[in-house]
Amino acid sequence: MRYTKLLFILCFFCYSNVINALQIGTLKLLSFQNEPLNAELNLTLSKDEKIESLRPSVAPKADFDAAGLQRLKIHDQINLKLARKGDQVVVKLSTNTPITEGYI
């Protein structure tokens, strides 16, 4: 039992930097309602994290259902693209069709 606790604590400290490797920052909205979506989401990566290892996507319907949220048709149309903006990493969100809803 004592060794199990020690092993757990050791694993926690070894992997804690991996757990906090990605932080989602602020969302900057660059478009208005009734226009195609144009927004940027700032990301903070750990020093070892590489942009090539990230695959942003909109959550599947099952995740929306589990959270008690409604997945709208527009969610299928959101394009996500990783980009560097100076020394920052951003996820660019865009759509080809206007967003008529007041929220996404």
mmCIF file of N, CA, C and O in Angstrom, residues 14-86:
data_model
loop_
_atom_site.group_PDB
_atom_site.id
_atom_site.type_symbol
_atom_site.label_atom_id
_atom_site.label_comp_id
_atom_site.label_asym_id
_atom_site.label_seq_id
_atom_site.Cartn_x
_atom_site.Cartn_y
_atom_site.Cartn_z
ATOM 1 N N CYS A 14 5.493 13.257 -12.544
ATOM 2 C CA CYS A 14 6.152 13.035 -13.841
ATOM 3 C C CYS A 14 5.266 13.480 -14.997
ATOM 4 O O CYS A 14 5.754 13.975 -16.004
ATOM 5 N N TYR A 15 3.964 13.287 -14.875
ATOM 6 C CA TYR A 15 3.053 13.592 -15.972
ATOM 7 C C TYR A 15 2.267 14.878 -15.785
ATOM 8 O O TYR A 15 1.475 15.237 -16.638
ATOM 9 N N SER A 16 2.484 15.587 -14.719
ATOM 10 C CA SER A 16 1.703 16.798 -14.480
ATOM 11 C C SER A 16 1.980 17.870 -15.523
ATOM 12 O O SER A 16 1.090 18.623 -15.885
ATOM 13 N N ASN A 17 3.205 17.933 -16.049
ATOM 14 C CA ASN A 17 3.470 18.932 -17.084
ATOM 15 C C ASN A 17 2.787 18.563 -18.397
ATOM 16 O O ASN A 17 2.456 19.415 -19.197
ATOM 17 N N VAL A 18 2.530 17.284 -18.636
ATOM 18 C CA VAL A 18 1.817 16.856 -19.834
ATOM 19 C C VAL A 18 0.340 17.213 -19.710
ATOM 20 O O VAL A 18 -0.286 17.643 -20.671
ATOM 21 N N ILE A 19 -0.199 17.067 -18.523
ATOM 22 C CA ILE A 19 -1.607 17.368 -18.292
ATOM 23 C C ILE A 19 -1.908 18.842 -18.559
ATOM 24 O O ILE A 19 -2.926 19.179 -19.124
ATOM 25 N N ASN A 20 -1.012 19.728 -18.191
ATOM 26 C CA ASN A 20 -1.216 21.159 -18.357
ATOM 27 C C ASN A 20 -0.502 21.709 -19.581
ATOM 28 O O ASN A 20 -0.136 22.865 -19.628
ATOM 29 N N ALA A 21 -0.278 20.890 -20.577
ATOM 30 C CA ALA A 21 0.503 21.301 -21.733
ATOM 31 C C ALA A 21 -0.228 22.318 -22.607
ATOM 32 O O ALA A 21 0.398 23.134 -23.250
ATOM 33 N N LEU A 22 -1.531 22.285 -22.637
ATOM 34 C CA LEU A 22 -2.300 23.156 -23.518
ATOM 35 C C LEU A 22 -3.304 23.951 -22.704
ATOM 36 O O LEU A 22 -4.052 23.390 -21.919
ATOM 37 N N GLN A 23 -3.298 25.252 -22.909
ATOM 38 C CA GLN A 23 -4.282 26.105 -22.254
ATOM 39 C C GLN A 23 -5.009 26.898 -23.328
ATOM 40 O O GLN A 23 -4.386 27.431 -24.243
ATOM 41 N N ILE A 24 -6.308 26.956 -23.190
ATOM 42 C CA ILE A 24 -7.125 27.720 -24.135
ATOM 43 C C ILE A 24 -7.276 29.126 -23.597
ATOM 44 O O ILE A 24 -7.661 29.327 -22.449
ATOM 45 N N GLY A 25 -6.956 30.090 -24.438
ATOM 46 C CA GLY A 25 -7.028 31.490 -24.040
ATOM 47 C C GLY A 25 -8.329 32.133 -24.455
ATOM 48 O O GLY A 25 -9.369 31.491 -24.543
ATOM 49 N N THR A 26 -8.240 33.392 -24.782
ATOM 50 C CA THR A 26 -9.434 34.169 -25.108
ATOM 51 C C THR A 26 -9.843 33.981 -26.572
ATOM 52 O O THR A 26 -9.022 33.716 -27.433
ATOM 53 N N LEU A 27 -11.121 34.142 -26.802
ATOM 54 C CA LEU A 27 -11.681 34.079 -28.147
ATOM 55 C C LEU A 27 -11.835 35.504 -28.652
ATOM 56 O O LEU A 27 -12.448 36.347 -27.982
ATOM 57 N N LYS A 28 -11.272 35.775 -29.803
ATOM 58 C CA LYS A 28 -11.381 37.109 -30.409
ATOM 59 C C LYS A 28 -12.303 36.991 -31.612
ATOM 60 O O LYS A 28 -11.977 36.342 -32.604
ATOM 61 N N LEU A 29 -13.457 37.604 -31.508
ATOM 62 C CA LEU A 29 -14.460 37.559 -32.575
ATOM 63 C C LEU A 29 -14.194 38.692 -33.552
ATOM 64 O O LEU A 29 -14.142 39.859 -33.167
ATOM 65 N N LEU A 30 -13.991 38.346 -34.824
ATOM 66 C CA LEU A 30 -13.646 39.330 -35.848
ATOM 67 C C LEU A 30 -14.778 39.568 -36.838
ATOM 68 O O LEU A 30 -14.587 40.256 -37.845
ATOM 69 N N SER A 31 -15.941 38.990 -36.579
ATOM 70 C CA SER A 31 -17.098 39.155 -37.470
ATOM 71 C C SER A 31 -18.331 39.474 -36.633
ATOM 72 O O SER A 31 -18.300 39.398 -35.408
ATOM 73 N N PHE A 32 -19.404 39.810 -37.315
ATOM 74 C CA PHE A 32 -20.661 40.155 -36.655
ATOM 75 C C PHE A 32 -21.739 39.140 -37.015
ATOM 76 O O PHE A 32 -21.572 38.340 -37.939
ATOM 77 N N GLN A 33 -22.854 39.203 -36.299
ATOM 78 C CA GLN A 33 -23.994 38.342 -36.614
ATOM 79 C C GLN A 33 -24.462 38.628 -38.036
ATOM 80 O O GLN A 33 -24.369 39.762 -38.510
ATOM 81 N N ASN A 34 -24.936 37.605 -38.710
ATOM 82 C CA ASN A 34 -25.370 37.645 -40.111
ATOM 83 C C ASN A 34 -24.201 37.793 -41.084
ATOM 84 O O ASN A 34 -24.398 38.176 -42.241
ATOM 85 N N GLU A 35 -22.987 37.531 -40.611
ATOM 86 C CA GLU A 35 -21.791 37.456 -41.446
ATOM 87 C C GLU A 35 -21.164 36.080 -41.250
ATOM 88 O O GLU A 35 -21.403 35.430 -40.232
ATOM 89 N N PRO A 36 -20.353 35.627 -42.206
ATOM 90 C CA PRO A 36 -19.630 34.370 -41.982
ATOM 91 C C PRO A 36 -18.730 34.501 -40.743
ATOM 92 O O PRO A 36 -18.177 35.567 -40.482
ATOM 93 N N LEU A 37 -18.635 33.425 -40.002
ATOM 94 C CA LEU A 37 -17.829 33.433 -38.777
ATOM 95 C C LEU A 37 -16.361 33.658 -39.106
ATOM 96 O O LEU A 37 -15.809 33.060 -40.029
ATOM 97 N N ASN A 38 -15.733 34.532 -38.346
ATOM 98 C CA ASN A 38 -14.305 34.780 -38.423
ATOM 99 C C ASN A 38 -13.852 35.070 -36.993
ATOM 100 O O ASN A 38 -14.177 36.123 -36.441
ATOM 101 N N ALA A 39 -13.158 34.113 -36.397
ATOM 102 C CA ALA A 39 -12.741 34.267 -35.008
ATOM 103 C C ALA A 39 -11.389 33.596 -34.796
ATOM 104 O O ALA A 39 -10.975 32.740 -35.583
ATOM 105 N N GLU A 40 -10.692 34.004 -33.736
ATOM 106 C CA GLU A 40 -9.414 33.413 -33.373
ATOM 107 C C GLU A 40 -9.432 33.048 -31.900
ATOM 108 O O GLU A 40 -9.891 33.822 -31.066
ATOM 109 N N LEU A 41 -8.917 31.874 -31.603
ATOM 110 C CA LEU A 41 -8.838 31.378 -30.236
ATOM 111 C C LEU A 41 -7.367 31.198 -29.898
ATOM 112 O O LEU A 41 -6.667 30.406 -30.537
ATOM 113 N N ASN A 42 -6.875 31.955 -28.910
ATOM 114 C CA ASN A 42 -5.470 31.869 -28.518
ATOM 115 C C ASN A 42 -5.202 30.594 -27.739
ATOM 116 O O ASN A 42 -6.006 30.191 -26.898
ATOM 117 N N LEU A 43 -4.070 29.963 -28.015
ATOM 118 C CA LEU A 43 -3.630 28.777 -27.297
ATOM 119 C C LEU A 43 -2.282 29.052 -26.667
ATOM 120 O O LEU A 43 -1.447 29.747 -27.238
ATOM 121 N N THR A 44 -2.074 28.479 -25.493
ATOM 122 C CA THR A 44 -0.772 28.530 -24.849
ATOM 123 C C THR A 44 -0.261 27.103 -24.765
ATOM 124 O O THR A 44 -0.907 26.245 -24.163
ATOM 125 N N LEU A 45 0.876 26.862 -25.397
ATOM 126 C CA LEU A 45 1.461 25.527 -25.419
ATOM 127 C C LEU A 45 2.623 25.451 -24.434
ATOM 128 O O LEU A 45 3.238 26.456 -24.121
ATOM 129 N N SER A 46 2.924 24.244 -24.003
ATOM 130 C CA SER A 46 4.117 24.051 -23.195
ATOM 131 C C SER A 46 5.320 24.169 -24.111
ATOM 132 O O SER A 46 5.206 24.112 -25.340
ATOM 133 N N LYS A 47 6.491 24.323 -23.540
ATOM 134 C CA LYS A 47 7.686 24.509 -24.366
ATOM 135 C C LYS A 47 8.003 23.278 -25.210
ATOM 136 O O LYS A 47 8.644 23.389 -26.242
ATOM 137 N N ASP A 48 7.531 22.100 -24.799
ATOM 138 C CA ASP A 48 7.798 20.878 -25.545
ATOM 139 C C ASP A 48 6.723 20.545 -26.569
ATOM 140 O O ASP A 48 6.920 19.680 -27.407
ATOM 141 N N GLU A 49 5.593 21.231 -26.498
ATOM 142 C CA GLU A 49 4.465 20.935 -27.392
ATOM 143 C C GLU A 49 4.729 21.515 -28.782
ATOM 144 O O GLU A 49 5.189 22.628 -28.918
ATOM 145 N N LYS A 50 4.419 20.743 -29.792
ATOM 146 C CA LYS A 50 4.593 21.190 -31.170
ATOM 147 C C LYS A 50 3.222 21.395 -31.812
ATOM 148 O O LYS A 50 2.305 20.612 -31.604
ATOM 149 N N ILE A 51 3.111 22.434 -32.605
ATOM 150 C CA ILE A 51 1.845 22.771 -33.252
ATOM 151 C C ILE A 51 1.384 21.638 -34.174
ATOM 152 O O ILE A 51 0.196 21.401 -34.341
ATOM 153 N N GLU A 52 2.318 20.903 -34.741
ATOM 154 C CA GLU A 52 1.976 19.827 -35.668
ATOM 155 C C GLU A 52 1.252 18.669 -34.977
ATOM 156 O O GLU A 52 0.578 17.880 -35.629
ATOM 157 N N SER A 53 1.387 18.561 -33.660
ATOM 158 C CA SER A 53 0.747 17.460 -32.939
ATOM 159 C C SER A 53 -0.711 17.750 -32.579
ATOM 160 O O SER A 53 -1.412 16.874 -32.087
ATOM 161 N N LEU A 54 -1.174 18.962 -32.835
ATOM 162 C CA LEU A 54 -2.541 19.352 -32.477
ATOM 163 C C LEU A 54 -3.497 19.152 -33.644
ATOM 164 O O LEU A 54 -3.153 19.426 -34.794
ATOM 165 N N ARG A 55 -4.687 18.672 -33.346
ATOM 166 C CA ARG A 55 -5.739 18.450 -34.345
ATOM 167 C C ARG A 55 -7.046 19.038 -33.819
ATOM 168 O O ARG A 55 -7.869 18.319 -33.255
ATOM 169 N N PRO A 56 -7.258 20.339 -33.992
ATOM 170 C CA PRO A 56 -8.497 20.944 -33.473
ATOM 171 C C PRO A 56 -9.714 20.474 -34.250
ATOM 172 O O PRO A 56 -9.641 20.239 -35.457
ATOM 173 N N SER A 57 -10.828 20.325 -33.542
ATOM 174 C CA SER A 57 -12.079 19.939 -34.180
ATOM 175 C C SER A 57 -13.238 20.344 -33.283
ATOM 176 O O SER A 57 -13.069 20.567 -32.092
ATOM 177 N N VAL A 58 -14.400 20.422 -33.878
ATOM 178 C CA VAL A 58 -15.628 20.674 -33.125
ATOM 179 C C VAL A 58 -16.043 19.337 -32.502
ATOM 180 O O VAL A 58 -15.970 18.293 -33.146
ATOM 181 N N ALA A 59 -16.458 19.376 -31.271
ATOM 182 C CA ALA A 59 -16.836 18.153 -30.557
ATOM 183 C C ALA A 59 -17.971 17.425 -31.272
ATOM 184 O O ALA A 59 -18.848 18.061 -31.868
ATOM 185 N N PRO A 60 -17.970 16.096 -31.211
ATOM 186 C CA PRO A 60 -19.054 15.330 -31.830
ATOM 187 C C PRO A 60 -20.371 15.497 -31.067
ATOM 188 O O PRO A 60 -20.391 15.948 -29.921
ATOM 189 N N LYS A 61 -21.463 15.116 -31.702
ATOM 190 C CA LYS A 61 -22.800 15.259 -31.122
ATOM 191 C C LYS A 61 -22.908 14.577 -29.762
ATOM 192 O O LYS A 61 -23.549 15.096 -28.849
ATOM 193 N N ALA A 62 -22.260 13.443 -29.599
ATOM 194 C CA ALA A 62 -22.325 12.721 -28.321
ATOM 195 C C ALA A 62 -21.785 13.569 -27.168
ATOM 196 O O ALA A 62 -22.332 13.541 -26.066
ATOM 197 N N ASP A 63 -20.736 14.341 -27.422
ATOM 198 C CA ASP A 63 -20.184 15.213 -26.377
ATOM 199 C C ASP A 63 -21.126 16.366 -26.062
ATOM 200 O O ASP A 63 -21.253 16.782 -24.916
ATOM 201 N N PHE A 64 -21.777 16.902 -27.084
ATOM 202 C CA PHE A 64 -22.768 17.959 -26.853
ATOM 203 C C PHE A 64 -23.916 17.399 -25.999
ATOM 204 O O PHE A 64 -24.360 18.045 -25.054
ATOM 205 N N ASP A 65 -24.397 16.206 -26.361
ATOM 206 C CA ASP A 65 -25.490 15.574 -25.614
ATOM 207 C C ASP A 65 -25.090 15.329 -24.167
ATOM 208 O O ASP A 65 -25.877 15.574 -23.245
ATOM 209 N N ALA A 66 -23.873 14.855 -23.945
ATOM 210 C CA ALA A 66 -23.393 14.574 -22.582
ATOM 211 C C ALA A 66 -23.329 15.847 -21.742
ATOM 212 O O ALA A 66 -23.529 15.804 -20.531
ATOM 213 N N ALA A 67 -23.061 16.972 -22.387
ATOM 214 C CA ALA A 67 -22.993 18.249 -21.682
ATOM 215 C C ALA A 67 -24.347 18.938 -21.592
ATOM 216 O O ALA A 67 -24.471 20.009 -21.002
ATOM 217 N N GLY A 68 -25.374 18.331 -22.200
ATOM 218 C CA GLY A 68 -26.709 18.927 -22.171
ATOM 219 C C GLY A 68 -26.854 20.113 -23.100
ATOM 220 O O GLY A 68 -27.670 20.992 -22.875
ATOM 221 N N LEU A 69 -26.038 20.142 -24.165
ATOM 222 C CA LEU A 69 -26.065 21.244 -25.115
ATOM 223 C C LEU A 69 -26.613 20.771 -26.452
ATOM 224 O O LEU A 69 -26.499 19.605 -26.805
ATOM 225 N N GLN A 70 -27.189 21.697 -27.202
ATOM 226 C CA GLN A 70 -27.725 21.376 -28.513
ATOM 227 C C GLN A 70 -26.647 21.625 -29.571
ATOM 228 O O GLN A 70 -26.005 22.670 -29.587
ATOM 229 N N ARG A 71 -26.428 20.638 -30.417
ATOM 230 C CA ARG A 71 -25.491 20.819 -31.535
ATOM 231 C C ARG A 71 -26.286 21.304 -32.737
ATOM 232 O O ARG A 71 -27.214 20.652 -33.200
ATOM 233 N N LEU A 72 -25.920 22.465 -33.240
ATOM 234 C CA LEU A 72 -26.613 23.088 -34.357
ATOM 235 C C LEU A 72 -25.984 22.652 -35.682
ATOM 236 O O LEU A 72 -24.844 22.190 -35.723
ATOM 237 N N LYS A 73 -26.716 22.828 -36.770
ATOM 238 C CA LYS A 73 -26.201 22.475 -38.096
ATOM 239 C C LYS A 73 -24.943 23.268 -38.439
ATOM 240 O O LYS A 73 -24.061 22.783 -39.129
ATOM 241 N N ILE A 74 -24.873 24.493 -37.931
ATOM 242 C CA ILE A 74 -23.721 25.347 -38.241
ATOM 243 C C ILE A 74 -22.419 24.762 -37.683
ATOM 244 O O ILE A 74 -21.343 25.016 -38.217
ATOM 245 N N HIS A 75 -22.514 23.962 -36.625
ATOM 246 C CA HIS A 75 -21.299 23.356 -36.056
ATOM 247 C C HIS A 75 -20.576 22.475 -37.072
ATOM 248 O O HIS A 75 -19.349 22.368 -37.032
ATOM 249 N N ASP A 76 -21.320 21.848 -37.973
ATOM 250 C CA ASP A 76 -20.703 21.015 -39.008
ATOM 251 C C ASP A 76 -19.986 21.851 -40.063
ATOM 252 O O ASP A 76 -19.164 21.333 -40.814
ATOM 253 N N GLN A 77 -20.297 23.132 -40.125
ATOM 254 C CA GLN A 77 -19.724 24.004 -41.154
ATOM 255 C C GLN A 77 -18.536 24.816 -40.660
ATOM 256 O O GLN A 77 -17.934 25.566 -41.434
ATOM 257 N N ILE A 78 -18.202 24.692 -39.390
ATOM 258 C CA ILE A 78 -17.094 25.475 -38.841
ATOM 259 C C ILE A 78 -15.770 24.838 -39.254
ATOM 260 O O ILE A 78 -15.524 23.663 -39.021
ATOM 261 N N ASN A 79 -14.931 25.643 -39.891
ATOM 262 C CA ASN A 79 -13.587 25.218 -40.270
ATOM 263 C C ASN A 79 -12.611 25.679 -39.193
ATOM 264 O O ASN A 79 -12.670 26.837 -38.761
ATOM 265 N N LEU A 80 -11.722 24.785 -38.775
ATOM 266 C CA LEU A 80 -10.718 25.121 -37.776
ATOM 267 C C LEU A 80 -9.340 24.937 -38.391
ATOM 268 O O LEU A 80 -9.078 23.927 -39.049
ATOM 269 N N LYS A 81 -8.485 25.919 -38.184
ATOM 270 C CA LYS A 81 -7.148 25.879 -38.755
ATOM 271 C C LYS A 81 -6.157 26.439 -37.744
ATOM 272 O O LYS A 81 -6.394 27.506 -37.173
ATOM 273 N N LEU A 82 -5.076 25.711 -37.509
ATOM 274 C CA LEU A 82 -4.023 26.188 -36.617
ATOM 275 C C LEU A 82 -3.112 27.140 -37.374
ATOM 276 O O LEU A 82 -2.797 26.914 -38.545
ATOM 277 N N ALA A 83 -2.686 28.189 -36.704
ATOM 278 C CA ALA A 83 -1.785 29.151 -37.335
ATOM 279 C C ALA A 83 -0.899 29.792 -36.273
ATOM 280 O O ALA A 83 -1.264 29.836 -35.094
ATOM 281 N N ARG A 84 0.231 30.258 -36.706
ATOM 282 C CA ARG A 84 1.103 31.053 -35.830
ATOM 283 C C ARG A 84 0.840 32.521 -36.130
ATOM 284 O O ARG A 84 0.726 32.933 -37.276
ATOM 285 N N LYS A 85 0.733 33.280 -35.067
ATOM 286 C CA LYS A 85 0.530 34.722 -35.187
ATOM 287 C C LYS A 85 1.585 35.365 -34.295
ATOM 288 O O LYS A 85 1.393 35.489 -33.095
ATOM 289 N N GLY A 86 2.684 35.691 -34.894
ATOM 290 C CA GLY A 86 3.826 36.164 -34.116
ATOM 291 C C GLY A 86 4.383 35.006 -33.309
ATOM 292 O O GLY A 86 4.663 33.941 -33.857
#
